[in-house]
Amino acid sequence: MNSKIQAAEENLIHVYNRFPIALDHGEGMYLYDTEGKEYLDFAAGFAVTGLGYDNKELNGALKEQIDKLYHTSNLYYHESCGEAAEALNKVSGMDRVFFTNSGGEANEGALKAARRYAYTKGTGRYEFIAMENSFHGRSFGAVSVTGHDSYREPFEPLVPGVKFAKFNDLESVKALVNEKTCAIILEPLQGEGGIHLAEQKFMEGIRKICDENDILMICDEVQCGMGRTGSMFAWQGFGVKPDILTMAKAIGNGIPVGAFAMTEEVAGYSLQPGDHGATYGGNPLACTAVKTVLHIFEREDIVGHVNAVTPYFTEKLEELKAEFDCVTERRGKGLMQGLVITKPIKEVNDRAIEEGLLIIQAQGNVIRFVPPLIVEKEHIDQMVEKMRRILA
Ligand code: PLP
């Protein structure tokens, strides 16, 4: 065993099913381990590194910021907090944003913000409706709305007042709505749960239920946001705007940063000074990452690139499905797609590592493909060739 891996095995709490490689550096679409082996990355660290690795502009901005200032504890403003917030609100369609350090923390804040909205209005609403098969993070609030028993059961009792509806089944949502419902939380494209895309009428139906009952719609775009589905945020692809939007992962391209954002109307009734905070949230380094990433997204038209490359990506995944009996379904949208397979996932993962391909799994024996958004046709061809050998 590599000494780096051995030290980790002996000293870390074992909660991750890590692949048995120790990474050293990355460049563009590729990662390299400490032994110099090259890996083509179709995982992007769970859809995080949208701009890939070693982006010189981002590296430069971060290094410059480190040399200037990287902490203020939110006691003071700093140069980038306003710029990052303004840029993120512009692309997300929201009006007010709070920066967190992770996606789970963004959801945690969104749930609190929804309860605070109901509290100010004096509606007495406190219940959340979440979706079966969903994933929202590991903190108590986030895990309480995560729709998998395996994530929840060992930690019960959890936050009270959470009910689960069937994803894409509006009637099952309606059956749970009552005068206590405070918010409905969902991922427009479920990632961890197995790459399930919300149906247009489901998104519209949720919006209607929320509008008719003064319930808040929370979209968790921690994984599916930031260009991945072919619009800057997935809600824009549906034309169904949430009241609260949560983001993380690709907004900082790997620098730990998340956010929850809301409309001006919700902000008027929601969190007040002293209600919420985070020592590191929105620190100068994180905000520099967000503003620089957004700047690159706009200048390089990353969303346009996602839309240009998606048909080829889809076609090639369909080819794999047609060629191999063990592939039973392709699903997803844009550069967030999955292949359902009948082979044991572990076997596929082991072979992928041997072949120098990074892929990840999702629930339901699904291989999840979430490459950096800078992926080109040539990388897709390389991935398909490797997949052919892996599935053979
Ligand atoms: N929400 C979704 C949809 C996610 O996919 C994830 C992580 O995979 C999270 C929340 C939690 O994010 P984090 O691990 O940054 O807390």
JSON list of C-alpha atoms and ligand atoms in Angstrom, two decimals, residues 46 101-105 107 135-138 187 191-192 220-224 248-249 368, ligand 1:
[
{"chain": "A", "resi": 46, "resn": "PHE", "atom": "CA", "xyz": [-18.85, 15.12, -7.40]},
{"chain": "A", "resi": 101, "resn": "ASN", "atom": "CA", "xyz": [-18.78, 26.86, 3.52]},
{"chain": "A", "resi": 102, "resn": "SER", "atom": "CA", "xyz": [-20.56, 23.86, 2.02]},
{"chain": "A", "resi": 103, "resn": "GLY", "atom": "CA", "xyz": [-23.71, 22.57, 0.38]},
{"chain": "A", "resi": 104, "resn": "GLY", "atom": "CA", "xyz": [-25.08, 20.96, 3.51]},
{"chain": "A", "resi": 105, "resn": "GLU", "atom": "CA", "xyz": [-24.64, 24.23, 5.34]},
{"chain": "A", "resi": 107, "resn": "ASN", "atom": "CA", "xyz": [-29.42, 23.75, 2.92]},
{"chain": "A", "resi": 135, "resn": "PHE", "atom": "CA", "xyz": [-29.79, 14.08, -0.89]},
{"chain": "A", "resi": 136, "resn": "HIS", "atom": "CA", "xyz": [-29.22, 17.39, 0.86]},
{"chain": "A", "resi": 137, "resn": "GLY", "atom": "CA", "xyz": [-26.15, 16.89, 3.04]},
{"chain": "A", "resi": 138, "resn": "ARG", "atom": "CA", "xyz": [-24.97, 15.45, 6.34]},
{"chain": "A", "resi": 187, "resn": "GLU", "atom": "CA", "xyz": [-33.33, 18.92, -6.32]},
{"chain": "A", "resi": 191, "resn": "GLY", "atom": "CA", "xyz": [-27.78, 13.43, -8.19]},
{"chain": "A", "resi": 192, "resn": "GLU", "atom": "CA", "xyz": [-26.90, 11.10, -5.34]},
{"chain": "A", "resi": 220, "resn": "ASP", "atom": "CA", "xyz": [-31.18, 22.50, -3.98]},
{"chain": "A", "resi": 221, "resn": "GLU", "atom": "CA", "xyz": [-28.82, 23.09, -6.89]},
{"chain": "A", "resi": 222, "resn": "VAL", "atom": "CA", "xyz": [-25.68, 22.21, -4.99]},
{"chain": "A", "resi": 223, "resn": "GLN", "atom": "CA", "xyz": [-24.90, 19.53, -7.57]},
{"chain": "A", "resi": 224, "resn": "CYS", "atom": "CA", "xyz": [-27.04, 20.32, -10.62]},
{"chain": "A", "resi": 248, "resn": "ALA", "atom": "CA", "xyz": [-22.12, 25.05, -3.57]},
{"chain": "A", "resi": 249, "resn": "LYS", "atom": "CA", "xyz": [-19.64, 22.75, -5.31]},
{"chain": "A", "resi": 368, "resn": "ARG", "atom": "CA", "xyz": [-22.71, 8.90, -12.68]},
{"chain": "B", "resi": 1, "resn": "PLP", "atom": "N1", "xyz": [-27.08, 18.85, -1.83]},
{"chain": "B", "resi": 1, "resn": "PLP", "atom": "C1", "xyz": [-26.81, 18.10, -2.89]},
{"chain": "B", "resi": 1, "resn": "PLP", "atom": "C2", "xyz": [-27.80, 18.00, -3.99]},
{"chain": "B", "resi": 1, "resn": "PLP", "atom": "C3", "xyz": [-25.60, 17.41, -2.97]},
{"chain": "B", "resi": 1, "resn": "PLP", "atom": "O1", "xyz": [-25.33, 16.65, -4.04]},
{"chain": "B", "resi": 1, "resn": "PLP", "atom": "C4", "xyz": [-24.68, 17.53, -1.90]},
{"chain": "B", "resi": 1, "resn": "PLP", "atom": "C5", "xyz": [-23.40, 16.80, -1.93]},
{"chain": "B", "resi": 1, "resn": "PLP", "atom": "O2", "xyz": [-23.18, 15.88, -2.68]},
{"chain": "B", "resi": 1, "resn": "PLP", "atom": "C6", "xyz": [-25.02, 18.32, -0.81]},
{"chain": "B", "resi": 1, "resn": "PLP", "atom": "C7", "xyz": [-26.22, 18.98, -0.80]},
{"chain": "B", "resi": 1, "resn": "PLP", "atom": "C8", "xyz": [-24.07, 18.46, 0.36]},
{"chain": "B", "resi": 1, "resn": "PLP", "atom": "O3", "xyz": [-23.01, 19.27, 0.01]},
{"chain": "B", "resi": 1, "resn": "PLP", "atom": "P1", "xyz": [-21.68, 19.31, 0.93]},
{"chain": "B", "resi": 1, "resn": "PLP", "atom": "O4", "xyz": [-21.05, 17.96, 0.83]},
{"chain": "B", "resi": 1, "resn": "PLP", "atom": "O5", "xyz": [-20.87, 20.41, 0.34]},
{"chain": "B", "resi": 1, "resn": "PLP", "atom": "O6", "xyz": [-22.15, 19.61, 2.31]}
]
